[in-house]
Amino acid sequence: MSGLQRFEQRLESIINGAFARAFRSNVQPVEIAAALQRECDNNAQILSRDRRLVPNAFTVELSPSDLERLAPYDTALADEMTRQVQAHADQQGYSFPGPIEIAFERADDLPTGRFQLRSRAQAKVTGTATDTQVRRARAFLVINGGQHPVHPPGVVLGRGTEADIRINDPGVSRRHVEIAVEYRHAAGGHERVHIEAIDLGSTNGVLVDGQKRSRSVLDDGSEIRIGNTVMTVRVVEEQFGV
């Protein structure tokens, strides 16, 4: 029995066949599961002789009618598909940069019975900030959906364990970039946040708003790319009266 057949049997046991009856001639779960496996196979990035990196964040686009039929079972389906993708990765010797995530989205331009799949390698990001530091932060880095505070004198981002914000991205150096932070006095006695991105001699460089730079002043909304990871600077102005 193949892995996809076992997947179908487990899914049917979870939802007592309701999902299969609801979909009938529409998108079948096994088709999505097979597409997820192919997406890994087609996007495997060779890092070494024994390690191949594959996407870990998947978005399945469905027609409005298919998504409506899926809604009652999306959690169970995503859980089972996650296990299936992990089993396939274990069999093929693939590595993921972070946890597997599978989401379902509506696509109004898709007909019933058709689906599209998007994937990306989304690195696991680990920070060291405490809850107090998060609450008091005047600026943040938004990375892969998470907010990471930046306080004076700054933080170092990289792949190594010595980084303040660790990003499990093979394109990121162990110490890749420093986000330097300084509070400066402005007119009226207010303080403003001054933020800079400083390349720490990384292998692949630092892109700020699409331009490769060794040092750059950052503003609210500035976009930084290191390796395959994109982050956005957010400044909470009302907290410091700028």
C-alpha positions as a LaTeX table, in Angstrom:
\begin{tabular}{lrrr}
\hline
Residue & $x$ (\AA) & $y$ (\AA) & $z$ (\AA) \\
\hline
Met1 & 0.00 & 0.00 & 0.00 \\
Ser2 & 1.41 & 3.40 & $-1.01$ \\
Gly3 & 1.79 & 6.34 & 1.28 \\
Leu4 & $-1.02$ & 8.20 & $-0.53$ \\
Gln5 & $-3.37$ & 5.23 & $-0.09$ \\
Arg6 & $-2.60$ & 5.13 & 3.62 \\
Phe7 & $-3.23$ & 8.88 & 3.72 \\
Glu8 & $-6.71$ & 8.38 & 2.20 \\
Gln9 & $-7.57$ & 5.64 & 4.68 \\
Arg10 & $-6.47$ & 7.72 & 7.68 \\
Leu11 & $-8.41$ & 10.73 & 6.44 \\
Glu12 & $-11.59$ & 8.72 & 5.89 \\
Ser13 & $-11.34$ & 7.25 & 9.38 \\
Ile14 & $-11.04$ & 10.73 & 10.87 \\
Ile15 & $-14.07$ & 12.24 & 9.14 \\
Asn16 & $-16.09$ & 9.05 & 8.47 \\
Gly17 & $-16.13$ & 9.55 & 4.73 \\
Ala18 & $-17.97$ & 12.86 & 4.93 \\
Phe19 & $-15.22$ & 14.72 & 3.16 \\
Ala20 & $-15.11$ & 12.26 & 0.26 \\
Arg21 & $-18.90$ & 12.46 & $-0.17$ \\
Ala22 & $-18.85$ & 16.24 & $-0.05$ \\
Phe23 & $-16.21$ & 16.50 & $-2.72$ \\
Arg24 & $-17.17$ & 13.66 & $-5.07$ \\
Ser25 & $-16.36$ & 15.13 & $-8.49$ \\
Asn26 & $-14.56$ & 18.10 & $-6.98$ \\
Val27 & $-10.97$ & 18.38 & $-5.73$ \\
Gln28 & $-9.88$ & 15.17 & $-4.03$ \\
Pro29 & $-7.63$ & 15.24 & $-0.93$ \\
Val30 & $-5.27$ & 12.67 & $-2.43$ \\
Glu31 & $-4.66$ & 14.99 & $-5.41$ \\
Ile32 & $-3.57$ & 17.78 & $-3.09$ \\
Ala33 & $-1.36$ & 15.42 & $-1.09$ \\
Ala34 & 0.34 & 14.19 & $-4.26$ \\
Ala35 & 0.87 & 17.79 & $-5.41$ \\
Leu36 & 2.50 & 18.65 & $-2.08$ \\
Gln37 & 4.97 & 15.81 & $-2.54$ \\
Arg38 & 5.75 & 16.90 & $-6.10$ \\
Glu39 & 6.25 & 20.47 & $-4.89$ \\
Cys40 & 8.94 & 19.21 & $-2.52$ \\
Asp41 & 10.57 & 17.09 & $-5.22$ \\
Asn42 & 10.59 & 19.90 & $-7.79$ \\
Asn43 & 11.99 & 22.53 & $-5.42$ \\
Ala44 & 14.63 & 20.55 & $-3.55$ \\
Gln45 & 17.75 & 22.66 & $-3.06$ \\
Ile46 & 21.01 & 20.76 & $-2.67$ \\
Leu47 & 22.94 & 22.04 & 0.35 \\
Ser48 & 25.37 & 19.14 & 0.69 \\
Arg49 & 25.73 & 15.56 & $-0.42$ \\
Asp50 & 23.46 & 14.40 & 2.39 \\
Arg51 & 21.13 & 17.37 & 2.77 \\
Arg52 & 18.47 & 18.80 & 0.46 \\
Leu53 & 16.29 & 21.69 & 1.55 \\
Val54 & 12.63 & 21.77 & 0.49 \\
Pro55 & 9.75 & 24.25 & 1.01 \\
Asn56 & 7.86 & 24.03 & 4.29 \\
Ala57 & 5.08 & 26.63 & 3.82 \\
Phe58 & 2.33 & 25.67 & 1.39 \\
Thr59 & $-0.80$ & 27.53 & 0.25 \\
Val60 & $-3.51$ & 25.56 & $-1.55$ \\
Glu61 & $-5.76$ & 27.80 & $-3.66$ \\
Leu62 & $-9.26$ & 26.45 & $-4.23$ \\
Ser63 & $-12.40$ & 27.60 & $-6.03$ \\
Pro64 & $-15.08$ & 29.18 & $-3.81$ \\
Ser65 & $-17.27$ & 26.06 & $-3.99$ \\
Asp66 & $-14.40$ & 23.67 & $-3.19$ \\
Leu67 & $-13.22$ & 25.84 & $-0.32$ \\
Glu68 & $-16.74$ & 25.94 & 1.11 \\
Arg69 & $-16.94$ & 22.15 & 1.03 \\
Leu70 & $-13.50$ & 21.92 & 2.61 \\
Ala71 & $-14.18$ & 24.33 & 5.48 \\
Pro72 & $-15.57$ & 21.79 & 8.01 \\
Tyr73 & $-12.54$ & 19.51 & 7.54 \\
Asp74 & $-9.67$ & 21.88 & 6.83 \\
Thr75 & $-7.92$ & 21.35 & 10.18 \\
Ala76 & $-8.06$ & 17.55 & 10.00 \\
Leu77 & $-6.99$ & 17.64 & 6.37 \\
Ala78 & $-4.05$ & 19.99 & 7.03 \\
Asp79 & $-2.88$ & 17.80 & 9.93 \\
Glu80 & $-2.98$ & 14.64 & 7.84 \\
Met81 & $-1.27$ & 16.32 & 4.89 \\
Thr82 & 1.45 & 17.63 & 7.20 \\
Arg83 & 2.13 & 14.09 & 8.38 \\
Gln84 & 2.15 & 12.86 & 4.78 \\
Val85 & 4.63 & 15.54 & 3.67 \\
Gln86 & 6.87 & 14.81 & 6.67 \\
Ala87 & 6.83 & 11.08 & 5.90 \\
His88 & 7.73 & 11.78 & 2.27 \\
Ala89 & 10.57 & 14.08 & 3.36 \\
Asp90 & 11.92 & 11.43 & 5.75 \\
Gln91 & 11.86 & 8.85 & 2.96 \\
Gln92 & 13.64 & 11.14 & 0.49 \\
Gly93 & 16.12 & 12.63 & 2.95 \\
Tyr94 & 14.73 & 16.17 & 2.71 \\
Ser95 & 15.17 & 18.88 & 5.34 \\
Phe96 & 12.77 & 21.71 & 6.18 \\
Pro97 & 13.96 & 25.18 & 7.28 \\
Gly98 & 11.10 & 25.38 & 9.78 \\
Pro99 & 7.78 & 23.79 & 10.77 \\
Ile100 & 5.49 & 22.57 & 7.97 \\
Glu101 & 2.55 & 24.91 & 7.39 \\
Ile102 & $-0.38$ & 24.16 & 5.07 \\
Ala103 & $-3.09$ & 26.76 & 4.46 \\
Phe104 & $-6.15$ & 26.85 & 2.20 \\
Glu105 & $-7.19$ & 30.01 & 0.38 \\
Arg106 & $-10.01$ & 31.06 & $-1.91$ \\
Ala107 & $-9.25$ & 31.81 & $-5.57$ \\
Asp108 & $-12.21$ & 33.29 & $-7.40$ \\
Asp109 & $-10.66$ & 32.65 & $-10.81$ \\
Leu110 & $-10.40$ & 28.87 & $-10.31$ \\
Pro111 & $-13.20$ & 26.59 & $-11.56$ \\
Thr112 & $-14.64$ & 23.85 & $-9.36$ \\
Gly113 & $-12.39$ & 20.80 & $-9.30$ \\
Arg114 & $-9.16$ & 22.71 & $-9.92$ \\
Phe115 & $-6.56$ & 23.92 & $-7.44$ \\
Gln116 & $-3.22$ & 25.70 & $-7.45$ \\
Leu117 & $-0.33$ & 25.29 & $-5.07$ \\
Arg118 & 2.20 & 27.88 & $-3.89$ \\
Ser119 & 5.18 & 27.06 & $-1.71$ \\
Arg120 & 8.12 & 28.77 & $-0.10$ \\
Ala121 & 10.95 & 27.95 & 2.26 \\
Gln122 & 10.06 & 29.83 & 5.43 \\
Ala123 & 12.88 & 29.80 & 7.94 \\
Lys124 & 12.29 & 29.18 & 11.61 \\
Val125 & 13.06 & 32.38 & 13.51 \\
Thr126 & 14.09 & 32.29 & 17.16 \\
Gly127 & 14.45 & 35.41 & 19.28 \\
Thr128 & 15.67 & 35.99 & 22.84 \\
Ala129 & 13.43 & 38.93 & 23.80 \\
Thr130 & 11.44 & 38.80 & 27.02 \\
Asp131 & 7.78 & 39.78 & 27.33 \\
Thr132 & 8.84 & 43.04 & 29.01 \\
Gln133 & 11.14 & 43.88 & 26.12 \\
Val134 & 8.34 & 43.24 & 23.65 \\
Arg135 & 5.93 & 45.53 & 25.54 \\
Arg136 & 8.47 & 48.37 & 25.80 \\
Ala137 & 9.75 & 48.17 & 22.24 \\
Arg138 & 9.63 & 51.24 & 20.05 \\
Ala139 & 10.56 & 49.33 & 16.92 \\
Phe140 & 10.12 & 45.79 & 15.65 \\
Leu141 & 11.28 & 43.50 & 12.88 \\
Val142 & 8.40 & 41.54 & 11.38 \\
Ile143 & 9.85 & 38.22 & 10.19 \\
Asn144 & 7.71 & 35.39 & 8.80 \\
Gly145 & 4.66 & 36.69 & 10.63 \\
Gly146 & 6.35 & 37.17 & 14.02 \\
Gln147 & 7.31 & 40.45 & 15.70 \\
His148 & 10.80 & 40.78 & 17.17 \\
Pro149 & 11.63 & 43.91 & 19.21 \\
Val150 & 14.80 & 45.92 & 18.64 \\
His151 & 16.24 & 47.99 & 21.49 \\
Pro152 & 19.41 & 50.09 & 21.77 \\
Pro153 & 22.18 & 49.37 & 20.99 \\
Gly154 & 20.71 & 46.85 & 18.55 \\
Val155 & 20.50 & 43.18 & 17.64 \\
Val156 & 22.48 & 40.78 & 15.48 \\
Leu157 & 20.64 & 38.51 & 13.06 \\
Gly158 & 22.19 & 35.34 & 11.72 \\
Arg159 & 22.12 & 31.57 & 11.47 \\
Gly160 & 24.55 & 30.93 & 14.33 \\
Thr161 & 23.66 & 30.32 & 17.96 \\
Glu162 & 25.40 & 33.58 & 18.97 \\
Ala163 & 22.87 & 35.70 & 17.04 \\
Asp164 & 20.21 & 37.62 & 19.01 \\
Ile165 & 17.63 & 36.65 & 16.38 \\
Arg166 & 18.46 & 33.28 & 14.86 \\
Ile167 & 17.17 & 32.52 & 11.34 \\
Asn168 & 17.40 & 28.95 & 10.09 \\
Asp169 & 18.00 & 29.96 & 6.48 \\
Pro170 & 20.92 & 28.41 & 4.55 \\
Gly171 & 21.44 & 31.71 & 2.71 \\
Val172 & 22.03 & 33.55 & 5.99 \\
Ser173 & 25.53 & 33.77 & 7.48 \\
Arg174 & 26.20 & 32.90 & 11.11 \\
Arg175 & 26.45 & 36.63 & 11.90 \\
His176 & 24.80 & 38.28 & 8.93 \\
Val177 & 23.52 & 41.76 & 9.79 \\
Glu178 & 23.33 & 44.10 & 12.75 \\
Ile179 & 20.25 & 46.24 & 13.24 \\
Ala180 & 21.67 & 49.18 & 15.20 \\
Val181 & 19.20 & 51.23 & 17.24 \\
Glu182 & 19.70 & 54.65 & 18.86 \\
Tyr183 & 17.28 & 57.10 & 20.50 \\
Arg184 & 17.97 & 60.67 & 19.37 \\
His185 & 16.57 & 63.92 & 20.74 \\
Ala186 & 14.32 & 65.85 & 18.37 \\
Ala187 & 12.60 & 69.23 & 18.46 \\
Gly188 & 10.18 & 69.78 & 21.31 \\
Gly189 & 12.06 & 67.49 & 23.65 \\
His190 & 10.81 & 64.35 & 21.95 \\
Glu191 & 12.90 & 61.33 & 21.14 \\
Arg192 & 13.02 & 59.59 & 17.79 \\
Val193 & 14.34 & 56.19 & 16.88 \\
His194 & 17.32 & 55.99 & 14.53 \\
Ile195 & 17.78 & 52.54 & 12.95 \\
Glu196 & 20.49 & 51.27 & 10.63 \\
Ala197 & 21.23 & 47.94 & 8.95 \\
Ile198 & 24.95 & 47.06 & 8.95 \\
Asp199 & 26.28 & 44.11 & 6.94 \\
Leu200 & 28.65 & 42.11 & 9.15 \\
Gly201 & 30.66 & 40.74 & 6.23 \\
Ser202 & 27.99 & 38.24 & 5.20 \\
Thr203 & 28.47 & 35.90 & 2.24 \\
Asn204 & 25.31 & 36.90 & 0.37 \\
Gly205 & 24.96 & 40.54 & 1.41 \\
Val206 & 22.01 & 42.59 & 2.65 \\
Leu207 & 19.26 & 44.03 & 0.46 \\
Val208 & 17.39 & 47.09 & 1.75 \\
Asp209 & 14.33 & 47.98 & $-0.31$ \\
Gly210 & 15.78 & 45.97 & $-3.18$ \\
Gln211 & 19.24 & 47.56 & $-3.13$ \\
Lys212 & 22.36 & 45.77 & $-1.91$ \\
Arg213 & 23.98 & 47.92 & 0.75 \\
Ser214 & 26.66 & 47.49 & 3.38 \\
Arg215 & 25.06 & 50.14 & 5.61 \\
Ser216 & 21.67 & 51.79 & 5.35 \\
Val217 & 19.35 & 53.97 & 7.43 \\
Leu218 & 15.98 & 52.30 & 7.97 \\
Asp219 & 12.52 & 53.82 & 8.24 \\
Asp220 & 9.11 & 52.48 & 9.18 \\
Gly221 & 8.20 & 50.08 & 6.36 \\
Ser222 & 11.76 & 49.46 & 5.17 \\
Glu223 & 12.18 & 45.95 & 3.78 \\
Ile224 & 15.33 & 43.94 & 4.48 \\
Arg225 & 16.25 & 40.71 & 2.72 \\
Ile226 & 18.97 & 38.35 & 3.90 \\
Gly227 & 19.27 & 34.97 & 2.22 \\
Asn228 & 15.72 & 33.87 & 1.39 \\
Thr229 & 14.21 & 35.71 & 4.35 \\
Val230 & 12.42 & 39.04 & 4.08 \\
Met231 & 11.65 & 41.24 & 7.07 \\
Thr232 & 9.92 & 44.59 & 7.53 \\
Val233 & 10.81 & 47.39 & 9.96 \\
Arg234 & 7.91 & 48.69 & 12.04 \\
Val235 & 8.19 & 51.79 & 14.25 \\
Val236 & 5.46 & 52.44 & 16.83 \\
Glu237 & 5.55 & 56.25 & 16.80 \\
Glu238 & 2.80 & 56.93 & 19.30 \\
Gln239 & 4.92 & 55.34 & 22.05 \\
Phe240 & 7.60 & 57.99 & 21.84 \\
Gly241 & 5.82 & 61.05 & 20.51 \\
Val242 & 7.45 & 61.59 & 17.13 \\
\hline
\end{tabular}
